[in-house]
Amino acid sequence: MRKAILLVLFTLLLVNCANVKHLNDKNRSPILHKNPKKLFDPTPYAFCHSTGTTSKGSLIFISGQSGAEDLKHTLSGDFKTQAHYALINLKTVLDDHNLTPEDVLKITVLIVDHNEEKLKIWTEEMKEIWKNQKYPASTLIPVPRLALDTMLIEVDAIAFTAKK
């Protein structure tokens, strides 16, 4: 009887550990990444169906980052370049909070005149930043225009930092 109880407890422990998909490098917070088996696998498209955390801490809301390359807000006419810099700019804000891309729970991506080629480029850029493939939950919204005529992409995010 005792062995059966221990086996059940051990199994429950393993199941709970399997649900925690990521413990970031600095052990700040367990970020849960869930992709239900009844839905398609979004990993090849560089996103996760849902993310969350059970830790105590703070949410960091990051305003939309453009693909500007410098302090003068220079924008290339090339979508790939802007997508790259939008993610670099996002990382800059995360760095300022002592966070990494792995701390991002959710991103929203706005793409001007979205098409399949832009989706492919965006996915490639995401994979460069999230090399561990622990992607945040994501929503991509095609738009006709952004704040400036030359902006082709904007990315905002919600990140999490655990209470110390």
PDB file of C-alpha atoms in Angstrom:
ATOM      1  CA  MET A   1       0.000   0.000   0.000  1.00  0.00           C
ATOM      2  CA  ARG A   2       2.816   2.392   0.945  1.00  0.00           C
ATOM      3  CA  LYS A   3       4.614   1.676  -2.364  1.00  0.00           C
ATOM      4  CA  ALA A   4       1.404   2.435  -4.277  1.00  0.00           C
ATOM      5  CA  ILE A   5       1.009   5.798  -2.522  1.00  0.00           C
ATOM      6  CA  LEU A   6       4.647   6.677  -3.172  1.00  0.00           C
ATOM      7  CA  LEU A   7       4.254   5.687  -6.822  1.00  0.00           C
ATOM      8  CA  VAL A   8       1.170   7.927  -7.156  1.00  0.00           C
ATOM      9  CA  LEU A   9       2.956  10.856  -5.473  1.00  0.00           C
ATOM     10  CA  PHE A  10       6.031  10.369  -7.651  1.00  0.00           C
ATOM     11  CA  THR A  11       3.840  10.231 -10.783  1.00  0.00           C
ATOM     12  CA  LEU A  12       2.049  13.444  -9.772  1.00  0.00           C
ATOM     13  CA  LEU A  13       5.392  15.130  -9.206  1.00  0.00           C
ATOM     14  CA  LEU A  14       6.614  14.063 -12.642  1.00  0.00           C
ATOM     15  CA  VAL A  15       3.410  15.262 -14.319  1.00  0.00           C
ATOM     16  CA  ASN A  16       3.656  18.662 -12.624  1.00  0.00           C
ATOM     17  CA  CYS A  17       7.324  18.995 -13.562  1.00  0.00           C
ATOM     18  CA  ALA A  18       6.501  18.123 -17.166  1.00  0.00           C
ATOM     19  CA  ASN A  19       3.989  20.992 -17.296  1.00  0.00           C
ATOM     20  CA  VAL A  20       6.688  23.533 -16.417  1.00  0.00           C
ATOM     21  CA  LYS A  21       8.355  23.838 -19.768  1.00  0.00           C
ATOM     22  CA  HIS A  22      10.844  26.591 -18.980  1.00  0.00           C
ATOM     23  CA  LEU A  23      12.710  27.876 -15.975  1.00  0.00           C
ATOM     24  CA  ASN A  24      14.633  30.849 -17.267  1.00  0.00           C
ATOM     25  CA  ASP A  25      18.391  31.128 -16.957  1.00  0.00           C
ATOM     26  CA  LYS A  26      18.368  33.337 -13.876  1.00  0.00           C
ATOM     27  CA  ASN A  27      15.756  31.173 -12.092  1.00  0.00           C
ATOM     28  CA  ARG A  28      13.486  34.204 -11.817  1.00  0.00           C
ATOM     29  CA  SER A  29      10.220  32.598 -12.822  1.00  0.00           C
ATOM     30  CA  PRO A  30       8.733  29.412 -14.160  1.00  0.00           C
ATOM     31  CA  ILE A  31       7.114  30.299 -17.467  1.00  0.00           C
ATOM     32  CA  LEU A  32       4.597  27.699 -18.588  1.00  0.00           C
ATOM     33  CA  HIS A  33       4.317  27.068 -22.332  1.00  0.00           C
ATOM     34  CA  LYS A  34       1.271  25.059 -23.378  1.00  0.00           C
ATOM     35  CA  ASN A  35       0.314  23.738 -26.781  1.00  0.00           C
ATOM     36  CA  PRO A  36      -2.782  21.547 -26.390  1.00  0.00           C
ATOM     37  CA  LYS A  37      -2.550  18.260 -28.268  1.00  0.00           C
ATOM     38  CA  LYS A  38      -6.002  18.942 -29.772  1.00  0.00           C
ATOM     39  CA  LEU A  39      -4.610  21.999 -31.619  1.00  0.00           C
ATOM     40  CA  PHE A  40      -1.945  22.205 -34.331  1.00  0.00           C
ATOM     41  CA  ASP A  41       1.706  22.569 -33.292  1.00  0.00           C
ATOM     42  CA  PRO A  42       2.520  26.303 -33.624  1.00  0.00           C
ATOM     43  CA  THR A  43       6.259  25.872 -32.931  1.00  0.00           C
ATOM     44  CA  PRO A  44       7.297  25.924 -36.629  1.00  0.00           C
ATOM     45  CA  TYR A  45       5.577  29.327 -36.854  1.00  0.00           C
ATOM     46  CA  ALA A  46       7.477  30.678 -33.820  1.00  0.00           C
ATOM     47  CA  PHE A  47       4.679  31.015 -31.292  1.00  0.00           C
ATOM     48  CA  CYS A  48       2.964  29.145 -28.482  1.00  0.00           C
ATOM     49  CA  HIS A  49      -0.782  28.721 -27.932  1.00  0.00           C
ATOM     50  CA  SER A  50      -0.542  29.939 -24.337  1.00  0.00           C
ATOM     51  CA  THR A  51       1.936  31.009 -21.710  1.00  0.00           C
ATOM     52  CA  GLY A  52       1.562  31.836 -18.059  1.00  0.00           C
ATOM     53  CA  THR A  53       3.152  31.727 -14.657  1.00  0.00           C
ATOM     54  CA  THR A  54       2.118  30.776 -11.153  1.00  0.00           C
ATOM     55  CA  SER A  55       4.875  32.791  -9.508  1.00  0.00           C
ATOM     56  CA  LYS A  56       4.439  36.049  -7.643  1.00  0.00           C
ATOM     57  CA  GLY A  57       5.868  38.999  -9.494  1.00  0.00           C
ATOM     58  CA  SER A  58       5.186  41.857 -11.869  1.00  0.00           C
ATOM     59  CA  LEU A  59       3.997  42.153 -15.420  1.00  0.00           C
ATOM     60  CA  ILE A  60       5.994  44.504 -17.634  1.00  0.00           C
ATOM     61  CA  PHE A  61       3.987  46.078 -20.469  1.00  0.00           C
ATOM     62  CA  ILE A  62       6.207  47.030 -23.397  1.00  0.00           C
ATOM     63  CA  SER A  63       4.922  49.586 -25.890  1.00  0.00           C
ATOM     64  CA  GLY A  64       5.011  48.866 -29.587  1.00  0.00           C
ATOM     65  CA  GLN A  65       8.564  48.798 -30.891  1.00  0.00           C
ATOM     66  CA  SER A  66       9.185  49.817 -34.464  1.00  0.00           C
ATOM     67  CA  GLY A  67      11.992  48.649 -36.706  1.00  0.00           C
ATOM     68  CA  ALA A  68      13.937  51.879 -36.183  1.00  0.00           C
ATOM     69  CA  GLU A  69      17.689  51.405 -36.523  1.00  0.00           C
ATOM     70  CA  ASP A  70      18.992  54.334 -34.450  1.00  0.00           C
ATOM     71  CA  LEU A  71      18.180  57.255 -32.140  1.00  0.00           C
ATOM     72  CA  LYS A  72      16.972  59.290 -35.134  1.00  0.00           C
ATOM     73  CA  HIS A  73      14.307  56.613 -35.722  1.00  0.00           C
ATOM     74  CA  THR A  74      15.687  55.760 -39.157  1.00  0.00           C
ATOM     75  CA  LEU A  75      13.456  53.201 -40.873  1.00  0.00           C
ATOM     76  CA  SER A  76      14.632  51.012 -43.732  1.00  0.00           C
ATOM     77  CA  GLY A  77      12.239  50.429 -46.612  1.00  0.00           C
ATOM     78  CA  ASP A  78      12.983  46.697 -46.254  1.00  0.00           C
ATOM     79  CA  PHE A  79      10.540  44.603 -44.199  1.00  0.00           C
ATOM     80  CA  LYS A  80      13.181  42.065 -43.073  1.00  0.00           C
ATOM     81  CA  THR A  81      15.419  44.855 -41.755  1.00  0.00           C
ATOM     82  CA  GLN A  82      12.547  46.450 -39.860  1.00  0.00           C
ATOM     83  CA  ALA A  83      11.436  43.095 -38.411  1.00  0.00           C
ATOM     84  CA  HIS A  84      14.999  42.453 -37.235  1.00  0.00           C
ATOM     85  CA  TYR A  85      15.312  45.862 -35.575  1.00  0.00           C
ATOM     86  CA  ALA A  86      11.845  45.677 -34.014  1.00  0.00           C
ATOM     87  CA  LEU A  87      13.004  42.573 -32.143  1.00  0.00           C
ATOM     88  CA  ILE A  88      16.381  44.154 -31.295  1.00  0.00           C
ATOM     89  CA  ASN A  89      14.490  47.160 -29.897  1.00  0.00           C
ATOM     90  CA  LEU A  90      12.235  44.834 -27.904  1.00  0.00           C
ATOM     91  CA  LYS A  91      15.337  43.145 -26.475  1.00  0.00           C
ATOM     92  CA  THR A  92      16.730  46.580 -25.547  1.00  0.00           C
ATOM     93  CA  VAL A  93      13.635  47.326 -23.469  1.00  0.00           C
ATOM     94  CA  LEU A  94      13.791  43.874 -21.887  1.00  0.00           C
ATOM     95  CA  ASP A  95      17.478  44.407 -21.061  1.00  0.00           C
ATOM     96  CA  ASP A  96      16.567  47.669 -19.324  1.00  0.00           C
ATOM     97  CA  HIS A  97      14.321  45.608 -17.001  1.00  0.00           C
ATOM     98  CA  ASN A  98      17.012  42.931 -16.596  1.00  0.00           C
ATOM     99  CA  LEU A  99      14.830  40.514 -18.582  1.00  0.00           C
ATOM    100  CA  THR A 100      15.358  38.319 -21.637  1.00  0.00           C
ATOM    101  CA  PRO A 101      13.068  37.212 -24.472  1.00  0.00           C
ATOM    102  CA  GLU A 102      12.352  34.072 -22.438  1.00  0.00           C
ATOM    103  CA  ASP A 103      10.528  36.311 -19.916  1.00  0.00           C
ATOM    104  CA  VAL A 104       8.002  37.433 -22.551  1.00  0.00           C
ATOM    105  CA  LEU A 105       4.552  35.925 -22.048  1.00  0.00           C
ATOM    106  CA  LYS A 106       2.745  37.561 -24.989  1.00  0.00           C
ATOM    107  CA  ILE A 107       3.566  39.598 -28.064  1.00  0.00           C
ATOM    108  CA  THR A 108       1.332  41.389 -30.521  1.00  0.00           C
ATOM    109  CA  VAL A 109       2.689  41.988 -34.006  1.00  0.00           C
ATOM    110  CA  LEU A 110       1.248  44.564 -36.397  1.00  0.00           C
ATOM    111  CA  ILE A 111       2.360  44.146 -40.024  1.00  0.00           C
ATOM    112  CA  VAL A 112       1.496  46.572 -42.817  1.00  0.00           C
ATOM    113  CA  ASP A 113       0.111  44.837 -45.926  1.00  0.00           C
ATOM    114  CA  HIS A 114       0.755  41.396 -44.450  1.00  0.00           C
ATOM    115  CA  ASN A 115       1.322  38.434 -46.774  1.00  0.00           C
ATOM    116  CA  GLU A 116       2.833  34.922 -46.682  1.00  0.00           C
ATOM    117  CA  GLU A 117       6.334  36.189 -47.518  1.00  0.00           C
ATOM    118  CA  LYS A 118       6.251  38.618 -44.585  1.00  0.00           C
ATOM    119  CA  LEU A 119       5.022  35.812 -42.326  1.00  0.00           C
ATOM    120  CA  LYS A 120       7.982  33.674 -43.383  1.00  0.00           C
ATOM    121  CA  ILE A 121      10.414  36.536 -42.700  1.00  0.00           C
ATOM    122  CA  TRP A 122       8.796  37.252 -39.315  1.00  0.00           C
ATOM    123  CA  THR A 123       8.999  33.582 -38.328  1.00  0.00           C
ATOM    124  CA  GLU A 124      12.704  33.444 -39.239  1.00  0.00           C
ATOM    125  CA  GLU A 125      13.410  36.562 -37.168  1.00  0.00           C
ATOM    126  CA  MET A 126      11.524  35.136 -34.166  1.00  0.00           C
ATOM    127  CA  LYS A 127      13.571  31.948 -34.375  1.00  0.00           C
ATOM    128  CA  GLU A 128      16.775  34.023 -34.219  1.00  0.00           C
ATOM    129  CA  ILE A 129      15.691  35.640 -30.936  1.00  0.00           C
ATOM    130  CA  TRP A 130      13.986  32.625 -29.310  1.00  0.00           C
ATOM    131  CA  LYS A 131      16.648  30.037 -30.153  1.00  0.00           C
ATOM    132  CA  ASN A 132      15.323  27.692 -27.450  1.00  0.00           C
ATOM    133  CA  GLN A 133      11.923  27.593 -29.209  1.00  0.00           C
ATOM    134  CA  LYS A 134      10.062  28.541 -26.004  1.00  0.00           C
ATOM    135  CA  TYR A 135       7.976  31.106 -27.847  1.00  0.00           C
ATOM    136  CA  PRO A 136       5.534  33.538 -26.256  1.00  0.00           C
ATOM    137  CA  ALA A 137       1.841  33.529 -26.997  1.00  0.00           C
ATOM    138  CA  SER A 138       1.378  35.709 -30.073  1.00  0.00           C
ATOM    139  CA  THR A 139      -1.175  37.576 -32.124  1.00  0.00           C
ATOM    140  CA  LEU A 140      -0.343  38.882 -35.604  1.00  0.00           C
ATOM    141  CA  ILE A 141      -2.622  41.612 -36.915  1.00  0.00           C
ATOM    142  CA  PRO A 142      -2.447  42.763 -40.538  1.00  0.00           C
ATOM    143  CA  VAL A 143      -2.931  46.533 -40.762  1.00  0.00           C
ATOM    144  CA  PRO A 144      -3.124  49.030 -43.628  1.00  0.00           C
ATOM    145  CA  ARG A 145      -0.878  51.577 -41.878  1.00  0.00           C
ATOM    146  CA  LEU A 146       1.034  52.305 -38.672  1.00  0.00           C
ATOM    147  CA  ALA A 147       1.925  55.556 -36.863  1.00  0.00           C
ATOM    148  CA  LEU A 148       4.421  56.638 -39.553  1.00  0.00           C
ATOM    149  CA  ASP A 149       4.120  56.087 -43.284  1.00  0.00           C
ATOM    150  CA  THR A 150       7.478  54.290 -43.385  1.00  0.00           C
ATOM    151  CA  MET A 151       6.776  51.891 -40.506  1.00  0.00           C
ATOM    152  CA  LEU A 152       6.176  48.356 -41.770  1.00  0.00           C
ATOM    153  CA  ILE A 153       6.016  46.500 -38.430  1.00  0.00           C
ATOM    154  CA  GLU A 154       5.364  47.179 -34.755  1.00  0.00           C
ATOM    155  CA  VAL A 155       5.744  44.706 -31.876  1.00  0.00           C
ATOM    156  CA  ASP A 156       4.505  45.108 -28.317  1.00  0.00           C
ATOM    157  CA  ALA A 157       4.942  42.648 -25.481  1.00  0.00           C
ATOM    158  CA  ILE A 158       3.986  41.632 -21.977  1.00  0.00           C
ATOM    159  CA  ALA A 159       6.841  40.211 -19.915  1.00  0.00           C
ATOM    160  CA  PHE A 160       7.019  38.830 -16.399  1.00  0.00           C
ATOM    161  CA  THR A 161       9.526  39.334 -13.626  1.00  0.00           C
ATOM    162  CA  ALA A 162       9.315  37.295 -10.437  1.00  0.00           C
ATOM    163  CA  LYS A 163       9.226  38.922  -7.045  1.00  0.00           C
ATOM    164  CA  LYS A 164      12.634  38.714  -5.387  1.00  0.00           C
TER     165      LYS A 164
END
